[in-house]
Amino acid sequence: MKSISRDAPLVLVVALAAIVFVLDTAFPLGTAIWLFYLLPLLMSFATSRPVIPPVVACVLVLATAAGFFLAKDGVSPHIAIVNRSLVSVVMLMLGGVGSILIRSRKTLGQAAWVNRGQVETARVLQGEQSLAEVAENATRIVSELLNARAAVLYHRDGHGLRRLATWGVDPAQVAQTMSQDHLRRALDQDRVLVLTACPDTALAWSSGLMRGSSACSVLVPISDGTNRNGIVEFGLDHAPNEATLQLLDSLRDKIGIALKSAQYREHLRELLEETQKQAEELRSHTEELAASNEELAEQTRALQDSERRLSNQQSELEQQNAALESQTQQLEEQRDALARSRRELMGQSEALARESRYKSEFVANMSHELRTPLNALLIMARLMAENRGGNLSDEQVRWAETIEASGQDLLALINDILDLAKIEAGRLDVVRETVSPALIASRLLRKFEIQAREKGLALQVDQQPDLPELQTDPQRLEQILRNFLSNALKFTERGRVTLGVTATAAEIAFSVRDTGIGIATSEQSAVFDAFRQADGTISRKYGGTGLGLSISRELADLLGGHITLDSAPGRGSTFTLHLPLTSAESASALPLHPSPAPAAPLPQTALTAPLAGLAGVTDDRDRIQPGDPVILIAEDDPAFARLMVEIAHELDFRAVVVGTADGAVWAAHHFAPQAIILDMGLPDHTGLSVLDRLKRDIATRHIPVHVVSATDFTREALSQGATGYLLKPVERQVLSNVIRNLGDRGSRPVRRVLIVEDDPAQLQGLQALLGTDVVQTVGASTAAQAVAACRDSSFDCIVLDMTLPDASGFDVLAQLDAGNDTPFPPVIIYTAREMDADEELRLRRYSKSIIIKGAKSPERLIDEVTLFLHQVVSDLPPRQREMLATSLSRDNLLDGRNILIVEDDIRNVYALTGIFEPHGVRLQVARNGREALEVLGRAADGGGAPVDLVLMDVMMPEMDGLTATREIRKIDRWRSLPIIMLTAKAMADDQQQCLEAGANDYLAKPIEVGKLLSLTRVWMPR
């Protein structure tokens, strides 16, 4: 690209000279067309080579002479010769001037580059840095300026050289110390040495994807102004030019002085620490001496006082002996009484501790003893209500449903009592998270709107716009608001119930206002007492235990807030929960057993260390033993994740919970789970990217993945190899069946594949290709045989040829769909027919992958069959493994697609080009958002190549990526164009800003190649 931009002026010069020459020969002599020869000559000044203007001048002189001979007759030839001679002399002079101008421009550019390098190096070496930091920074900045492949810095330590820093090479390959070699020679001669070597003998440099060796080595001795205190060696691909040597020579003293300063600083720091230590010891000795002197003085004064008292009391001792004996007896009696009181207090304290322990044990035992029989009661009632045997009457079924409903009410009562006991004992944990008040309000509205509709009440939400987020426990917050709403609906006969949300600078208030019976002022403080009800008589109208408001008040205290009540009889009531926006907690509000802190955001890099679990969820990652069945749960909702862990434990699985897409990929490799439950809406990336990365990795593609999500990507997930898809909310029994089926799938020894092919030789070849010890192939040569085989037995996958003797493949699929209530197995179309767009749309109803018969189609067939059968790649025969590797090496989703890269940094453009071009992607580049809009405009008008996907940088000149994305989304044609944002800031709110601007996904730099390709495949239009 650089060569094209550099040669563009030269091409323009040639073209313009040719045009002028043609015009010169076309017009008669005397027409001043030859004056236009100055235009290409002046344009040659824009080239980068000094020789071009003189050469162009000579060529134009020859063209002027040739034009004289070839032009038509006009004025006198003598006049024409004079005119053309003058302009030729002028052009030759201008050619020389242009050559001088280009040389001066290059010289100034080199000088500016040297000055910029000096400034950058001085800036990097500023500040209080250690010796190692100075060496690392100096090596890095100079290597980047020189585009060096590798570098190493040695510091003179005594009589030898000690390595301080390396760049671009493995430190293990570079000697730690050096004594006699070319490094010593460069130091002794105090000049820059340039060495060259063949690639076989040069020290290698390496990166994650490349490895090579430097063709040239530059040795630069450094000094602190008086002594040479080190040397830096740079590995370059070519010999350095004069500007490079000038820059290196100018940086020698700067780096040496910086190293000497850092060495002085470390020495001064050591001396300062030693001085401080000595001063501390001296201060300690001084204090000890002062204390000894003080003690001696005190003892001296005490002795003097004793002497005076003894002299004064000597005469009184005999008289006081009798009194002392009586006082001694009284003191002994008081001591005995005090000892008895202390023993009584200790007994009472032990009794209180014992009662508290008994209370805690009672709560724990009651939780177990009450829930165990109640669990059996609910299960049996549910089984009876289902009436699977059909031996119960309708009335008996209603009895069973009534028993189950009563059991659920009893369970709620038990939970309330246990919650109250936990709060009083200080054992209730609070898990604080960032919560959206609007989301909480909408969720509660959906939960209670059916109950309000059945009672004939209006339920509405009145919330302030632009509500801020707050730090609190969402589960406890919803528990309080659910109690408010439940009470409001219970005590309101007509009218409405309103959930209001308002916020101030310091707090946020959730209020529930009803038009019910109201509460008298004298009773308002009592309603928050435990077991206190609005109507406690035996003829009461409203049910309940009286625990809800008491628990709500205690929970509000734990969350750092409080509850207020505004009510009057007949006017209704308003319960308001006031919570602080920040998570500041008082000492009394903290739980006795703190909950784990939320996991920090993951960097956008490859996962190389274990990830923390999901906040508020305890899994089994630390208790997994060899042979344990493990299920991986990728879910960011703590409540739903805890439910999945409970179900997994009931089915004897070990559960591992992660809350991010990157965490799911890492955990799949680390724990090798038997199955995966995946959510689509993960905080860092969509679950489709997780599915794509797992299924394209031979180490994890066999693991069954079942998606449970609130967003519908059923078609995309199943086509990528998911075993099933459930939309939230999901019943507990359905989740239990899903996990049980995933466990049973892993224990099935043999998978069955139906091959429908009318050619006997082709059928035999496919059976030999796909059949293994664990894969049984069944052949069918007609449509009738295929339909009969599917009705008689079940298959894990169907390979279907569309051309059959008795019917088409469409007829087979239609008969199977009409006559079978069970879900379709994956269908792979393997046919020699050319299908048009309408036929492909018909096939998409049944098939998740279409394969067209061709020279390399068997590799793709192996890929799809092993994907849908969830076969372990290491267990495949060698031939199938080779074919699978061949298929995975291709990228059919990216081959031939058009991607627009919007990036102002040419280095990033080159990097992205190296990523996508090997996959057959055609790339277009725009340097800012404005150019991107121009490229899309040309594509929309048909004047440019189409665009399938955009990779958009955020920070760019003229128009940034966020603004460009908003402008693109305003255009109807590009509203569905996939846009993936790339940014180097990686701030906490970057992802939210990108998604709000209209981006489909987000990646932070440095970009992980696998993750970028995965996201590109996920969002690339099919």
PDB file of N, CA, C and O in Angstrom, residues 173 350 369 513 863:
ATOM      1  N   GLN A 173      17.680 -17.445  26.296  1.00  0.00           N
ATOM      2  CA  GLN A 173      18.622 -17.622  25.194  1.00  0.00           C
ATOM      3  C   GLN A 173      19.767 -16.604  25.216  1.00  0.00           C
ATOM      4  O   GLN A 173      20.693 -16.707  24.426  1.00  0.00           O
ATOM      5  N   GLU A 350     -22.701 -18.253  81.099  1.00  0.00           N
ATOM      6  CA  GLU A 350     -22.693 -19.563  80.446  1.00  0.00           C
ATOM      7  C   GLU A 350     -24.099 -20.006  80.086  1.00  0.00           C
ATOM      8  O   GLU A 350     -24.322 -20.603  79.023  1.00  0.00           O
ATOM      9  N   GLU A 369     -36.130 -30.319  59.915  1.00  0.00           N
ATOM     10  CA  GLU A 369     -37.247 -31.184  60.280  1.00  0.00           C
ATOM     11  C   GLU A 369     -38.548 -30.748  59.620  1.00  0.00           C
ATOM     12  O   GLU A 369     -39.394 -31.584  59.312  1.00  0.00           O
ATOM     13  N   ARG A 513     -48.160   2.497  47.091  1.00  0.00           N
ATOM     14  CA  ARG A 513     -49.333   3.267  47.507  1.00  0.00           C
ATOM     15  C   ARG A 513     -50.596   2.538  47.080  1.00  0.00           C
ATOM     16  O   ARG A 513     -50.714   2.125  45.921  1.00  0.00           O
ATOM     17  N   ASP A 863     -17.244 -33.274   9.542  1.00  0.00           N
ATOM     18  CA  ASP A 863     -17.326 -32.184  10.508  1.00  0.00           C
ATOM     19  C   ASP A 863     -18.733 -32.077  11.088  1.00  0.00           C
ATOM     20  O   ASP A 863     -18.917 -32.042  12.312  1.00  0.00           O
TER      21      ASP A 863
END
